[in-house]
Amino acid sequence: MSVLLARVTGPHPELLAWLLLTPPSILLALVDASVHRLPDALTLPLAGAALALLATASRLPDAHGSWTTALLGAATLGAAFLLMFLISPRSMGFGDVKLALTIGAVLGWMTLLLGLFTGYLIAAAHGIALLARGKATGKTPLPFGPSLLLGALVGVALGASFA
């Protein structure tokens, strides 16, 4: 993944942010996939790190994004996921709400809607594949974090390639 990010981003300041955020994101995806949990010890520091790294990158020459849009992305997506959680707590875990802060910051840097939509498409495809193979029913809880993180990766990669 790091090679993909480096290739599409090129030598821009935000590349360091993407490279530093990738390992904990992979760890979060693996944890959520195996135990359906996004631990606070990873989600909250990751959100802070994303905002701090993007704030630093925004001050350097040749940055392709803005810290303001990263902050707005984090606030917007965090609020939207919190609202969804409050409306239907059984359909989304609170770990997803906290992860939305990081996803919003990263995608707010470039392409919030593209990455978010891609994450939902990945989650839907995963659910449909499990249903088709008889491995899940309509009530089977599925981890959302891996889909969100993969969607964010696609959003960053596509956003960087068009910047």
CSV table of C-alpha atoms in Angstrom, one decimal:
chain,number,residue,atom,x,y,z
A,1,MET,CA,0.0,0.0,0.0
A,2,SER,CA,2.8,2.4,0.8
A,3,VAL,CA,4.3,1.9,-2.6
A,4,LEU,CA,0.9,2.7,-4.2
A,5,LEU,CA,0.6,5.8,-2.1
A,6,ALA,CA,4.1,6.9,-2.9
A,7,ARG,CA,3.6,6.3,-6.6
A,8,VAL,CA,0.3,8.2,-7.0
A,9,THR,CA,1.2,11.0,-4.5
A,10,GLY,CA,4.7,11.7,-5.7
A,11,PRO,CA,7.2,13.8,-3.7
A,12,HIS,CA,4.6,16.0,-2.0
A,13,PRO,CA,4.5,16.8,1.8
A,14,GLU,CA,1.3,14.8,2.4
A,15,LEU,CA,3.0,11.6,1.3
A,16,LEU,CA,4.7,11.4,4.7
A,17,ALA,CA,1.3,11.7,6.3
A,18,TRP,CA,-0.1,8.9,4.2
A,19,LEU,CA,2.9,6.7,4.8
A,20,LEU,CA,2.8,7.2,8.6
A,21,LEU,CA,-1.0,6.6,8.8
A,22,THR,CA,-0.9,3.4,6.7
A,23,PRO,CA,0.5,0.9,9.3
A,24,PRO,CA,-1.9,1.8,12.1
A,25,SER,CA,-4.8,1.8,9.5
A,26,ILE,CA,-3.9,-1.7,8.4
A,27,LEU,CA,-3.7,-2.8,12.0
A,28,LEU,CA,-7.2,-1.3,12.7
A,29,ALA,CA,-8.6,-3.0,9.6
A,30,LEU,CA,-7.2,-6.4,10.7
A,31,VAL,CA,-8.5,-6.0,14.3
A,32,ASP,CA,-12.0,-5.0,13.1
A,33,ALA,CA,-12.1,-7.8,10.6
A,34,SER,CA,-11.2,-10.4,13.2
A,35,VAL,CA,-13.0,-9.1,16.4
A,36,HIS,CA,-15.5,-6.5,15.1
A,37,ARG,CA,-13.9,-3.8,17.3
A,38,LEU,CA,-12.0,-0.6,16.6
A,39,PRO,CA,-10.1,0.1,19.9
A,40,ASP,CA,-9.8,3.6,21.3
A,41,ALA,CA,-6.1,3.0,21.8
A,42,LEU,CA,-5.7,3.1,18.0
A,43,THR,CA,-8.7,5.2,16.7
A,44,LEU,CA,-8.3,8.3,18.8
A,45,PRO,CA,-4.5,8.7,18.4
A,46,LEU,CA,-4.8,8.0,14.7
A,47,ALA,CA,-7.3,10.9,14.3
A,48,GLY,CA,-5.0,13.3,16.2
A,49,ALA,CA,-2.0,12.1,14.2
A,50,ALA,CA,-3.8,12.6,10.9
A,51,LEU,CA,-4.7,16.1,11.7
A,52,ALA,CA,-1.3,17.0,13.1
A,53,LEU,CA,0.5,15.5,10.1
A,54,LEU,CA,-1.8,17.2,7.6
A,55,ALA,CA,-1.4,20.5,9.5
A,56,THR,CA,2.4,20.2,9.1
A,57,ALA,CA,2.1,19.1,5.4
A,58,SER,CA,-0.1,22.1,4.6
A,59,ARG,CA,2.6,24.5,5.7
A,60,LEU,CA,5.2,23.1,3.3
A,61,PRO,CA,5.6,24.0,-0.4
A,62,ASP,CA,3.8,21.9,-3.0
A,63,ALA,CA,1.1,20.5,-0.7
A,64,HIS,CA,-1.9,19.4,-2.6
A,65,GLY,CA,-4.5,20.0,0.1
A,66,SER,CA,-5.5,22.3,2.9
A,67,TRP,CA,-5.6,21.7,6.6
A,68,THR,CA,-8.9,23.6,6.8
A,69,THR,CA,-10.5,21.0,4.5
A,70,ALA,CA,-9.0,18.2,6.5
A,71,LEU,CA,-10.4,19.7,9.7
A,72,LEU,CA,-13.8,20.2,8.1
A,73,GLY,CA,-13.8,16.7,6.7
A,74,ALA,CA,-13.0,15.3,10.1
A,75,ALA,CA,-15.8,17.3,11.8
A,76,THR,CA,-18.3,16.7,9.1
A,77,LEU,CA,-17.8,12.9,8.8
A,78,GLY,CA,-17.5,12.5,12.5
A,79,ALA,CA,-20.8,14.4,13.1
A,80,ALA,CA,-22.5,12.4,10.3
A,81,PHE,CA,-21.4,9.1,11.7
A,82,LEU,CA,-22.3,10.2,15.3
A,83,LEU,CA,-25.8,11.0,14.1
A,84,MET,CA,-26.1,7.7,12.3
A,85,PHE,CA,-24.9,5.9,15.5
A,86,LEU,CA,-27.4,7.8,17.6
A,87,ILE,CA,-30.3,7.1,15.3
A,88,SER,CA,-29.4,3.4,15.0
A,89,PRO,CA,-26.7,2.2,17.4
A,90,ARG,CA,-27.2,-1.5,16.3
A,91,SER,CA,-26.2,-0.7,12.7
A,92,MET,CA,-22.9,1.0,13.4
A,93,GLY,CA,-20.4,0.7,16.3
A,94,PHE,CA,-19.0,3.7,18.1
A,95,GLY,CA,-15.5,2.7,16.9
A,96,ASP,CA,-16.7,3.5,13.4
A,97,VAL,CA,-17.7,7.0,14.6
A,98,LYS,CA,-14.2,7.6,16.0
A,99,LEU,CA,-12.6,6.2,12.9
A,100,ALA,CA,-14.7,8.6,10.8
A,101,LEU,CA,-12.6,11.5,12.3
A,102,THR,CA,-9.5,10.1,10.7
A,103,ILE,CA,-11.2,9.1,7.4
A,104,GLY,CA,-12.8,12.6,7.3
A,105,ALA,CA,-9.4,14.3,7.8
A,106,VAL,CA,-7.6,12.2,5.2
A,107,LEU,CA,-10.4,12.5,2.6
A,108,GLY,CA,-11.2,16.1,3.5
A,109,TRP,CA,-7.7,16.8,2.4
A,110,MET,CA,-8.7,15.8,-1.2
A,111,THR,CA,-11.8,13.8,-1.9
A,112,LEU,CA,-14.3,13.1,0.9
A,113,LEU,CA,-17.2,12.0,-1.1
A,114,LEU,CA,-15.2,9.8,-3.5
A,115,GLY,CA,-13.5,7.9,-0.7
A,116,LEU,CA,-16.6,7.6,1.5
A,117,PHE,CA,-18.7,6.3,-1.4
A,118,THR,CA,-16.0,3.8,-2.3
A,119,GLY,CA,-16.0,2.6,1.2
A,120,TYR,CA,-19.7,2.0,1.2
A,121,LEU,CA,-19.5,0.2,-2.2
A,122,ILE,CA,-16.8,-2.1,-0.8
A,123,ALA,CA,-18.9,-2.8,2.3
A,124,ALA,CA,-22.0,-3.5,0.1
A,125,ALA,CA,-20.0,-5.8,-2.2
A,126,HIS,CA,-18.5,-7.7,0.8
A,127,GLY,CA,-22.0,-8.1,2.3
A,128,ILE,CA,-23.5,-9.3,-1.0
A,129,ALA,CA,-20.6,-11.8,-1.5
A,130,LEU,CA,-21.2,-13.2,2.0
A,131,LEU,CA,-24.9,-13.5,1.4
A,132,ALA,CA,-24.4,-15.2,-1.9
A,133,ARG,CA,-22.1,-17.8,-0.4
A,134,GLY,CA,-24.5,-18.4,2.5
A,135,LYS,CA,-21.9,-17.1,5.0
A,136,ALA,CA,-24.2,-14.3,6.3
A,137,THR,CA,-27.8,-13.3,6.6
A,138,GLY,CA,-29.3,-9.8,6.5
A,139,LYS,CA,-28.8,-9.6,10.3
A,140,THR,CA,-25.2,-10.7,10.5
A,141,PRO,CA,-23.0,-7.9,11.8
A,142,LEU,CA,-20.1,-7.0,9.5
A,143,PRO,CA,-17.1,-4.9,10.3
A,144,PHE,CA,-17.3,-1.6,8.6
A,145,GLY,CA,-13.8,-0.3,9.4
A,146,PRO,CA,-11.9,-2.3,6.8
A,147,SER,CA,-14.2,-1.0,4.0
A,148,LEU,CA,-13.9,2.5,5.2
A,149,LEU,CA,-10.2,2.3,5.3
A,150,LEU,CA,-9.9,0.7,1.9
A,151,GLY,CA,-12.3,3.3,0.5
A,152,ALA,CA,-10.1,6.1,2.0
A,153,LEU,CA,-7.1,4.5,0.3
A,154,VAL,CA,-8.9,4.6,-3.0
A,155,GLY,CA,-10.0,8.1,-2.4
A,156,VAL,CA,-6.5,9.3,-1.6
A,157,ALA,CA,-5.0,7.4,-4.5
A,158,LEU,CA,-7.5,8.8,-7.0
A,159,GLY,CA,-7.4,12.3,-5.5
A,160,ALA,CA,-3.6,12.4,-5.7
A,161,SER,CA,-3.5,11.1,-9.3
A,162,PHE,CA,-5.9,14.0,-10.4
A,163,ALA,CA,-4.2,16.7,-8.3
